[in-house]
């Protein structure tokens, strides 16, 4: 059986990428922080990633819209924003 990443898990990965804690993610999704850990681990495995950061990188590479979302929804210092622009 092939594991897939759900929309909920994608949202959780993006929230982690924005610096949210497992508790904050759990609150937003109505689950415990332990459940967030389980769901993020499942997403990581499904993407073949070493860790959650790697999973987020895979997600961004697979869907450039994820990077656009992160850019819009996160306060990024100007210097980092310029570096991201150079990568796009």
PDB file of C-alpha atoms in Angstrom:
ATOM      1  CA  UNK A   1       0.000   0.000   0.000  1.00  0.00           C
ATOM      2  CA  UNK A   2       1.354   3.415  -0.990  1.00  0.00           C
ATOM      3  CA  UNK A   3       1.044   6.171   1.541  1.00  0.00           C
ATOM      4  CA  UNK A   4      -0.234   9.534   0.368  1.00  0.00           C
ATOM      5  CA  UNK A   5      -0.013  12.966   1.888  1.00  0.00           C
ATOM      6  CA  UNK A   6      -3.384  14.460   2.732  1.00  0.00           C
ATOM      7  CA  UNK A   7      -4.336  18.115   2.360  1.00  0.00           C
ATOM      8  CA  UNK A   8      -4.432  18.287   6.150  1.00  0.00           C
ATOM      9  CA  UNK A   9      -0.850  17.016   6.378  1.00  0.00           C
ATOM     10  CA  UNK A  10       0.260  19.503   3.717  1.00  0.00           C
ATOM     11  CA  UNK A  11      -1.295  22.295   5.770  1.00  0.00           C
ATOM     12  CA  UNK A  12       0.470  21.014   8.878  1.00  0.00           C
ATOM     13  CA  UNK A  13       3.819  20.894   7.055  1.00  0.00           C
ATOM     14  CA  UNK A  14       3.333  24.462   5.878  1.00  0.00           C
ATOM     15  CA  UNK A  15       2.411  25.554   9.396  1.00  0.00           C
ATOM     16  CA  UNK A  16       5.633  23.938  10.696  1.00  0.00           C
ATOM     17  CA  UNK A  17       7.513  25.742   7.951  1.00  0.00           C
ATOM     18  CA  UNK A  18       5.994  28.986   9.223  1.00  0.00           C
ATOM     19  CA  UNK A  19       7.327  28.199  12.706  1.00  0.00           C
ATOM     20  CA  UNK A  20       4.165  26.956  14.418  1.00  0.00           C
ATOM     21  CA  UNK A  21       4.574  24.507  17.278  1.00  0.00           C
ATOM     22  CA  UNK A  22       2.853  21.135  17.336  1.00  0.00           C
ATOM     23  CA  UNK A  23       0.513  22.569  19.959  1.00  0.00           C
ATOM     24  CA  UNK A  24      -0.439  25.504  17.732  1.00  0.00           C
ATOM     25  CA  UNK A  25      -0.964  23.206  14.759  1.00  0.00           C
ATOM     26  CA  UNK A  26      -3.072  20.889  16.896  1.00  0.00           C
ATOM     27  CA  UNK A  27      -5.218  23.779  18.069  1.00  0.00           C
ATOM     28  CA  UNK A  28      -5.825  24.894  14.492  1.00  0.00           C
ATOM     29  CA  UNK A  29      -6.810  21.367  13.438  1.00  0.00           C
ATOM     30  CA  UNK A  30      -8.645  20.254  16.565  1.00  0.00           C
ATOM     31  CA  UNK A  31      -6.192  17.498  17.497  1.00  0.00           C
ATOM     32  CA  UNK A  32      -3.549  16.945  20.180  1.00  0.00           C
ATOM     33  CA  UNK A  33       0.105  17.792  19.656  1.00  0.00           C
ATOM     34  CA  UNK A  34       0.811  14.039  19.824  1.00  0.00           C
ATOM     35  CA  UNK A  35      -1.536  13.491  16.883  1.00  0.00           C
ATOM     36  CA  UNK A  36       0.216  16.287  14.983  1.00  0.00           C
ATOM     37  CA  UNK A  37       3.518  14.466  15.551  1.00  0.00           C
ATOM     38  CA  UNK A  38       1.975  11.260  14.176  1.00  0.00           C
ATOM     39  CA  UNK A  39       0.527  12.989  11.116  1.00  0.00           C
ATOM     40  CA  UNK A  40       3.753  14.846  10.340  1.00  0.00           C
ATOM     41  CA  UNK A  41       5.723  11.599  10.694  1.00  0.00           C
ATOM     42  CA  UNK A  42       3.333   9.860   8.310  1.00  0.00           C
ATOM     43  CA  UNK A  43       3.711  12.725   5.811  1.00  0.00           C
ATOM     44  CA  UNK A  44       7.493  12.520   6.131  1.00  0.00           C
ATOM     45  CA  UNK A  45       7.455   8.781   5.444  1.00  0.00           C
ATOM     46  CA  UNK A  46       5.065   9.180   2.495  1.00  0.00           C
ATOM     47  CA  UNK A  47       7.377  11.768   0.941  1.00  0.00           C
ATOM     48  CA  UNK A  48      10.504   9.711   1.643  1.00  0.00           C
ATOM     49  CA  UNK A  49      11.962  12.564   3.700  1.00  0.00           C
ATOM     50  CA  UNK A  50      14.551  12.322   6.468  1.00  0.00           C
ATOM     51  CA  UNK A  51      12.765  14.862   8.658  1.00  0.00           C
ATOM     52  CA  UNK A  52       9.928  17.361   8.573  1.00  0.00           C
ATOM     53  CA  UNK A  53      12.141  20.106   7.134  1.00  0.00           C
ATOM     54  CA  UNK A  54      13.140  17.803   4.285  1.00  0.00           C
ATOM     55  CA  UNK A  55       9.458  16.903   3.765  1.00  0.00           C
ATOM     56  CA  UNK A  56       8.597  20.592   3.462  1.00  0.00           C
ATOM     57  CA  UNK A  57      11.421  21.068   0.943  1.00  0.00           C
ATOM     58  CA  UNK A  58      10.085  18.145  -1.130  1.00  0.00           C
ATOM     59  CA  UNK A  59       6.611  19.659  -0.986  1.00  0.00           C
ATOM     60  CA  UNK A  60       7.905  23.034  -2.172  1.00  0.00           C
ATOM     61  CA  UNK A  61       9.836  21.449  -5.024  1.00  0.00           C
ATOM     62  CA  UNK A  62       6.775  19.425  -6.039  1.00  0.00           C
ATOM     63  CA  UNK A  63       4.372  22.375  -5.875  1.00  0.00           C
ATOM     64  CA  UNK A  64       5.759  25.894  -6.312  1.00  0.00           C
ATOM     65  CA  UNK A  65       2.422  27.220  -5.021  1.00  0.00           C
ATOM     66  CA  UNK A  66       3.490  26.023  -1.564  1.00  0.00           C
ATOM     67  CA  UNK A  67       6.515  28.340  -1.698  1.00  0.00           C
ATOM     68  CA  UNK A  68       4.302  31.230  -2.839  1.00  0.00           C
ATOM     69  CA  UNK A  69       1.961  30.542   0.076  1.00  0.00           C
ATOM     70  CA  UNK A  70       4.884  30.558   2.511  1.00  0.00           C
ATOM     71  CA  UNK A  71       6.150  33.835   1.063  1.00  0.00           C
ATOM     72  CA  UNK A  72       2.762  35.549   1.382  1.00  0.00           C
ATOM     73  CA  UNK A  73       1.772  34.238   4.792  1.00  0.00           C
ATOM     74  CA  UNK A  74       5.078  34.590   6.609  1.00  0.00           C
ATOM     75  CA  UNK A  75       6.959  37.679   7.670  1.00  0.00           C
ATOM     76  CA  UNK A  76      10.312  37.189   6.011  1.00  0.00           C
ATOM     77  CA  UNK A  77      13.221  39.590   6.534  1.00  0.00           C
ATOM     78  CA  UNK A  78      13.974  41.570   3.363  1.00  0.00           C
ATOM     79  CA  UNK A  79      17.392  39.944   2.927  1.00  0.00           C
ATOM     80  CA  UNK A  80      15.890  36.444   3.056  1.00  0.00           C
ATOM     81  CA  UNK A  81      13.080  37.484   0.697  1.00  0.00           C
ATOM     82  CA  UNK A  82      15.687  38.670  -1.838  1.00  0.00           C
ATOM     83  CA  UNK A  83      17.493  35.328  -1.576  1.00  0.00           C
ATOM     84  CA  UNK A  84      14.195  33.473  -2.150  1.00  0.00           C
ATOM     85  CA  UNK A  85      13.453  35.666  -5.166  1.00  0.00           C
ATOM     86  CA  UNK A  86      16.860  34.772  -6.631  1.00  0.00           C
ATOM     87  CA  UNK A  87      15.985  31.074  -6.298  1.00  0.00           C
ATOM     88  CA  UNK A  88      12.635  31.390  -8.081  1.00  0.00           C
TER      89      UNK A  88
END
